């Protein structure tokens, strides 16, 4: 079966959505392992309670990326659990060269804005502060430059008059929980092709 690995730093609602879609039969994939850089990540609890190996691997001394020796441990762990495809789900660190060498074109991410608008942190807050009327979320391939990889799927969310950052993020997350499992399904069925920067989804 198509085996994915999930990397998560936080509360793990996207991981939870993926698990629910597997349990409900929508997704025919296996989560081989969940790895976190945060020992207190709720994502680890979610994985454990679903019987998925849940592993904390120290990130090392840097704040925004993994130290080289530690990144090697992440890769070793993914290989140990026979992970074919890596899904970042709220993993708040930048991935570096070795990772891409091992998993070329096989790393995707969910980002809480309509990229290329609002890359980086707290994208929902950036959208609100900027004053856009629409924002949303994006599933994209991960490349070395942050939040720039080819776009697989996007969903749009209206920005409402009385939105706060929290409320807007919550509505964006509702859409994330729909499109991330769909993107994983399309990939697992080999229906996603890259054509330069464009991603072509083959019909059923
Ligand atoms: C999600 O909104 C995801 O899009 C965002 O972190 C949140 C994780 O939520 N990711 C990024 O901002 C990456 N740049 P979760 O832990 O509940 O899945």
mmCIF file of C-alpha atoms and ligand atoms in Angstrom:
data_model
loop_
_atom_site.group_PDB
_atom_site.id
_atom_site.type_symbol
_atom_site.label_atom_id
_atom_site.label_comp_id
_atom_site.label_asym_id
_atom_site.label_seq_id
_atom_site.Cartn_x
_atom_site.Cartn_y
_atom_site.Cartn_z
ATOM 1 C CA UNK A 1 0.000 0.000 0.000
ATOM 2 C CA UNK A 2 1.096 3.596 -0.680
ATOM 3 C CA UNK A 3 2.866 4.649 2.510
ATOM 4 C CA UNK A 4 3.104 8.267 3.573
ATOM 5 C CA UNK A 5 4.978 9.891 6.434
ATOM 6 C CA UNK A 6 3.579 12.964 8.158
ATOM 7 C CA UNK A 7 5.752 15.668 9.726
ATOM 8 C CA UNK A 8 3.896 17.932 12.157
ATOM 9 C CA UNK A 9 4.883 20.469 14.801
ATOM 10 C CA UNK A 10 1.575 21.428 16.364
ATOM 11 C CA UNK A 11 -1.994 20.550 17.035
ATOM 12 C CA UNK A 12 -2.316 18.082 14.200
ATOM 13 C CA UNK A 13 -5.786 18.816 12.847
ATOM 14 C CA UNK A 14 -4.622 18.083 9.291
ATOM 15 C CA UNK A 15 -3.135 14.793 10.447
ATOM 16 C CA UNK A 16 -6.464 14.028 12.104
ATOM 17 C CA UNK A 17 -8.322 14.796 8.864
ATOM 18 C CA UNK A 18 -6.018 12.457 6.932
ATOM 19 C CA UNK A 19 -6.565 9.685 9.492
ATOM 20 C CA UNK A 20 -10.357 10.152 9.341
ATOM 21 C CA UNK A 21 -10.304 9.923 5.552
ATOM 22 C CA UNK A 22 -8.293 6.688 5.782
ATOM 23 C CA UNK A 23 -10.638 5.230 8.385
ATOM 24 C CA UNK A 24 -13.657 6.249 6.327
ATOM 25 C CA UNK A 25 -12.269 4.475 3.264
ATOM 26 C CA UNK A 26 -11.797 7.627 1.134
ATOM 27 C CA UNK A 27 -8.015 7.299 1.243
ATOM 28 C CA UNK A 28 -6.338 4.001 0.460
ATOM 29 C CA UNK A 29 -2.983 4.891 2.000
ATOM 30 C CA UNK A 30 -1.066 3.959 5.110
ATOM 31 C CA UNK A 31 0.591 6.455 7.448
ATOM 32 C CA UNK A 32 3.897 4.713 8.175
ATOM 33 C CA UNK A 33 5.068 7.190 10.798
ATOM 34 C CA UNK A 34 4.383 10.630 12.243
ATOM 35 C CA UNK A 35 7.473 12.610 13.217
ATOM 36 C CA UNK A 36 7.569 15.839 15.183
ATOM 37 C CA UNK A 37 10.220 18.367 16.142
ATOM 38 C CA UNK A 38 8.110 19.275 19.176
ATOM 39 C CA UNK A 39 7.832 16.737 21.997
ATOM 40 C CA UNK A 40 4.532 18.293 23.120
ATOM 41 C CA UNK A 41 2.875 18.339 19.709
ATOM 42 C CA UNK A 42 -0.715 17.174 19.964
ATOM 43 C CA UNK A 43 -0.123 15.561 16.566
ATOM 44 C CA UNK A 44 1.960 12.899 18.344
ATOM 45 C CA UNK A 45 -0.980 12.087 20.654
ATOM 46 C CA UNK A 46 -3.343 11.838 17.702
ATOM 47 C CA UNK A 47 -0.993 9.427 15.943
ATOM 48 C CA UNK A 48 -0.494 7.274 19.034
ATOM 49 C CA UNK A 49 -4.199 7.000 19.697
ATOM 50 C CA UNK A 50 -4.648 5.717 16.144
ATOM 51 C CA UNK A 51 -1.880 3.152 16.511
ATOM 52 C CA UNK A 52 0.531 5.011 14.237
ATOM 53 C CA UNK A 53 4.222 5.156 15.244
ATOM 54 C CA UNK A 54 4.691 8.657 16.695
ATOM 55 C CA UNK A 55 8.252 9.819 17.048
ATOM 56 C CA UNK A 56 9.847 12.970 18.383
ATOM 57 C CA UNK A 57 13.224 13.723 16.854
ATOM 58 C CA UNK A 58 15.177 16.618 18.291
ATOM 59 C CA UNK A 59 15.561 19.377 15.710
ATOM 60 C CA UNK A 60 18.959 20.567 16.970
ATOM 61 C CA UNK A 61 20.133 24.023 17.835
ATOM 62 C CA UNK A 62 18.438 26.108 15.110
ATOM 63 C CA UNK A 63 14.969 27.596 15.329
ATOM 64 C CA UNK A 64 13.781 27.588 11.719
ATOM 65 C CA UNK A 65 15.455 24.509 10.243
ATOM 66 C CA UNK A 66 16.821 21.124 11.250
ATOM 67 C CA UNK A 67 20.478 20.714 12.109
ATOM 68 C CA UNK A 68 22.157 18.515 9.454
ATOM 69 C CA UNK A 69 22.795 15.539 11.735
ATOM 70 C CA UNK A 70 19.203 15.709 12.950
ATOM 71 C CA UNK A 71 17.794 16.002 9.468
ATOM 72 C CA UNK A 72 19.626 12.760 8.649
ATOM 73 C CA UNK A 73 17.760 11.140 11.542
ATOM 74 C CA UNK A 74 14.427 12.290 10.122
ATOM 75 C CA UNK A 75 15.338 10.754 6.759
ATOM 76 C CA UNK A 76 16.542 7.496 8.363
ATOM 77 C CA UNK A 77 13.329 7.261 10.332
ATOM 78 C CA UNK A 78 11.148 7.805 7.248
ATOM 79 C CA UNK A 79 13.105 5.126 5.410
ATOM 80 C CA UNK A 80 12.862 2.739 8.342
ATOM 81 C CA UNK A 81 9.057 2.980 8.143
ATOM 82 C CA UNK A 82 9.188 2.557 4.349
ATOM 83 C CA UNK A 83 7.736 5.985 3.659
ATOM 84 C CA UNK A 84 7.343 6.670 -0.067
ATOM 85 C CA UNK A 85 5.873 10.155 0.176
ATOM 86 C CA UNK A 86 6.226 12.905 2.792
ATOM 87 C CA UNK A 87 3.344 15.172 3.839
ATOM 88 C CA UNK A 88 4.140 18.268 5.867
ATOM 89 C CA UNK A 89 1.169 19.137 8.046
ATOM 90 C CA UNK A 90 1.985 22.204 10.077
ATOM 91 C CA UNK A 91 5.692 21.314 10.184
ATOM 92 C CA UNK A 92 7.256 24.641 11.030
ATOM 93 C CA UNK A 93 10.797 24.072 9.786
ATOM 94 C CA UNK A 94 12.480 24.523 6.455
ATOM 95 C CA UNK A 95 13.574 21.338 4.697
ATOM 96 C CA UNK A 96 17.084 21.288 3.219
ATOM 97 C CA UNK A 97 19.047 19.726 0.336
ATOM 98 C CA UNK A 98 19.559 16.176 1.664
ATOM 99 C CA UNK A 99 15.870 15.765 2.271
ATOM 100 C CA UNK A 100 15.090 16.764 -1.317
ATOM 101 C CA UNK A 101 17.786 14.425 -2.619
ATOM 102 C CA UNK A 102 16.153 11.509 -0.792
ATOM 103 C CA UNK A 103 12.536 12.432 -1.568
ATOM 104 C CA UNK A 104 12.773 14.250 -4.912
ATOM 105 C CA UNK A 105 9.314 15.495 -5.968
ATOM 106 C CA UNK A 106 7.870 13.455 -3.116
ATOM 107 C CA UNK A 107 7.274 16.111 -0.453
ATOM 108 C CA UNK A 108 4.078 18.163 -0.234
ATOM 109 C CA UNK A 109 2.824 20.819 2.151
ATOM 110 C CA UNK A 110 -0.410 22.539 3.118
ATOM 111 C CA UNK A 111 -0.192 26.314 3.447
ATOM 112 C CA UNK A 112 -2.913 28.581 4.880
ATOM 113 C CA UNK A 113 -3.185 31.114 2.026
ATOM 114 C CA UNK A 114 -3.665 31.262 -1.718
ATOM 115 C CA UNK A 115 0.000 31.105 -2.713
ATOM 116 C CA UNK A 116 1.923 32.969 -4.017
ATOM 117 C CA UNK A 117 0.165 35.472 -1.730
ATOM 118 C CA UNK A 118 1.261 35.471 1.885
ATOM 119 C CA UNK A 119 4.071 32.922 2.166
ATOM 120 C CA UNK A 120 5.663 32.414 5.558
ATOM 121 C CA UNK A 121 4.204 32.514 9.023
ATOM 122 C CA UNK A 122 0.622 33.277 10.113
ATOM 123 C CA UNK A 123 -0.563 33.647 6.537
ATOM 124 C CA UNK A 124 -4.182 34.113 7.690
ATOM 125 C CA UNK A 125 -3.122 37.147 9.725
ATOM 126 C CA UNK A 126 -1.112 38.527 6.816
ATOM 127 C CA UNK A 127 -4.246 38.222 4.633
ATOM 128 C CA UNK A 128 -6.426 39.976 7.193
ATOM 129 C CA UNK A 129 -3.907 42.774 7.756
ATOM 130 C CA UNK A 130 -3.508 43.266 3.991
ATOM 131 C CA UNK A 131 -7.240 43.544 3.522
ATOM 132 C CA UNK A 132 -7.828 40.932 0.812
ATOM 133 C CA UNK A 133 -11.427 39.812 0.302
ATOM 134 C CA UNK A 134 -10.497 36.214 -0.499
ATOM 135 C CA UNK A 135 -7.860 33.974 0.953
ATOM 136 C CA UNK A 136 -7.727 30.205 1.361
ATOM 137 C CA UNK A 137 -5.270 27.346 1.387
ATOM 138 C CA UNK A 138 -2.849 25.651 -0.982
ATOM 139 C CA UNK A 139 -1.421 22.144 -1.282
ATOM 140 C CA UNK A 140 1.895 22.345 -3.113
ATOM 141 C CA UNK A 141 5.067 20.431 -3.821
ATOM 142 C CA UNK A 142 7.871 21.517 -1.540
ATOM 143 C CA UNK A 143 10.986 22.951 -3.116
ATOM 144 C CA UNK A 144 14.037 24.592 -1.634
ATOM 145 C CA UNK A 145 12.596 28.115 -1.747
ATOM 146 C CA UNK A 146 9.923 28.495 0.897
ATOM 147 C CA UNK A 147 6.260 28.186 -0.158
ATOM 148 C CA UNK A 148 7.036 28.445 -3.877
ATOM 149 C CA UNK A 149 6.663 24.891 -5.199
ATOM 150 C CA UNK A 150 4.167 23.870 -7.928
ATOM 151 C CA UNK A 151 0.568 24.136 -6.797
ATOM 152 C CA UNK A 152 -1.549 20.959 -6.664
ATOM 153 C CA UNK A 153 -4.860 22.188 -5.216
ATOM 154 C CA UNK A 154 -6.282 25.388 -3.750
ATOM 155 C CA UNK A 155 -9.504 26.303 -1.981
ATOM 156 C CA UNK A 156 -10.928 29.793 -1.536
ATOM 157 C CA UNK A 157 -12.264 31.298 1.694
ATOM 158 C CA UNK A 158 -14.115 34.646 1.883
ATOM 159 C CA UNK A 159 -12.773 37.187 4.339
ATOM 160 C CA UNK A 160 -15.729 38.521 6.337
ATOM 161 C CA UNK A 161 -16.190 41.935 7.979
ATOM 162 C CA UNK A 162 -15.964 40.713 11.549
ATOM 163 C CA UNK A 163 -13.194 38.137 11.077
ATOM 164 C CA UNK A 164 -10.486 37.912 13.682
ATOM 165 C CA UNK A 165 -7.231 36.081 12.842
ATOM 166 C CA UNK A 166 -8.426 33.071 14.846
ATOM 167 C CA UNK A 167 -11.855 32.867 13.217
ATOM 168 C CA UNK A 168 -10.410 33.278 9.735
ATOM 169 C CA UNK A 169 -7.764 30.604 10.394
ATOM 170 C CA UNK A 170 -10.484 28.265 11.630
ATOM 171 C CA UNK A 171 -12.461 28.643 8.372
ATOM 172 C CA UNK A 172 -9.271 28.171 6.332
ATOM 173 C CA UNK A 173 -8.543 25.003 8.290
ATOM 174 C CA UNK A 174 -11.991 23.602 7.478
ATOM 175 C CA UNK A 175 -10.972 23.827 3.818
ATOM 176 C CA UNK A 176 -7.486 22.430 4.528
ATOM 177 C CA UNK A 177 -9.097 19.333 6.001
ATOM 178 C CA UNK A 178 -10.924 18.792 2.723
ATOM 179 C CA UNK A 179 -8.240 19.514 0.131
ATOM 180 C CA UNK A 180 -5.242 17.875 1.815
ATOM 181 C CA UNK A 181 -6.822 14.405 1.835
ATOM 182 C CA UNK A 182 -7.985 14.928 -1.770
ATOM 183 C CA UNK A 183 -4.450 15.857 -2.852
ATOM 184 C CA UNK A 184 -3.008 12.787 -1.116
ATOM 185 C CA UNK A 185 -5.636 10.605 -2.770
ATOM 186 C CA UNK A 186 -4.790 11.989 -6.234
ATOM 187 C CA UNK A 187 -1.083 11.397 -5.649
ATOM 188 C CA UNK A 188 -1.629 7.881 -4.305
ATOM 189 C CA UNK A 189 -3.636 7.096 -7.460
ATOM 190 C CA UNK A 190 -0.806 8.440 -9.605
ATOM 191 C CA UNK A 191 -3.064 11.115 -11.096
ATOM 192 C CA UNK A 192 -0.797 14.086 -10.433
ATOM 193 C CA UNK A 193 1.699 15.051 -13.137
ATOM 194 C CA UNK A 194 4.151 17.930 -13.142
ATOM 195 C CA UNK A 195 4.625 19.936 -16.270
ATOM 196 C CA UNK A 196 7.139 22.612 -15.386
ATOM 197 C CA UNK A 197 5.459 24.796 -12.819
ATOM 198 C CA UNK A 198 2.015 23.492 -13.698
ATOM 199 C CA UNK A 199 0.518 20.460 -12.045
ATOM 200 C CA UNK A 200 -1.888 18.477 -14.182
ATOM 201 C CA UNK A 201 -4.523 16.333 -12.494
ATOM 202 C CA UNK A 202 -5.579 13.392 -14.645
ATOM 203 C CA UNK A 203 -9.297 12.661 -14.764
ATOM 204 C CA UNK A 204 -10.621 9.469 -13.189
HETATM 205 C C1 LIG B 1 -2.200 24.790 9.190
HETATM 206 O O1 LIG B 1 -3.073 25.878 9.071
HETATM 207 C C2 LIG B 1 -1.171 24.792 8.079
HETATM 208 O O2 LIG B 1 -1.684 25.292 6.891
HETATM 209 C C3 LIG B 1 -0.142 25.712 8.660
HETATM 210 O O3 LIG B 1 -0.055 25.341 10.018
HETATM 211 C C4 LIG B 1 -1.340 24.883 10.449
HETATM 212 C C5 LIG B 1 -1.163 23.541 11.114
HETATM 213 O O4 LIG B 1 -2.362 23.106 11.671
HETATM 214 N N1 LIG B 1 1.116 25.561 8.007
HETATM 215 C C6 LIG B 1 1.935 26.575 7.760
HETATM 216 O O5 LIG B 1 1.713 27.720 8.101
HETATM 217 C C7 LIG B 1 3.203 26.191 7.010
HETATM 218 N N2 LIG B 1 3.837 27.355 6.479
HETATM 219 P P1 LIG B 1 -2.572 21.655 12.244
HETATM 220 O O6 LIG B 1 -1.389 21.360 13.182
HETATM 221 O O7 LIG B 1 -3.856 21.727 12.975
HETATM 222 O O8 LIG B 1 -2.601 20.693 11.082
#
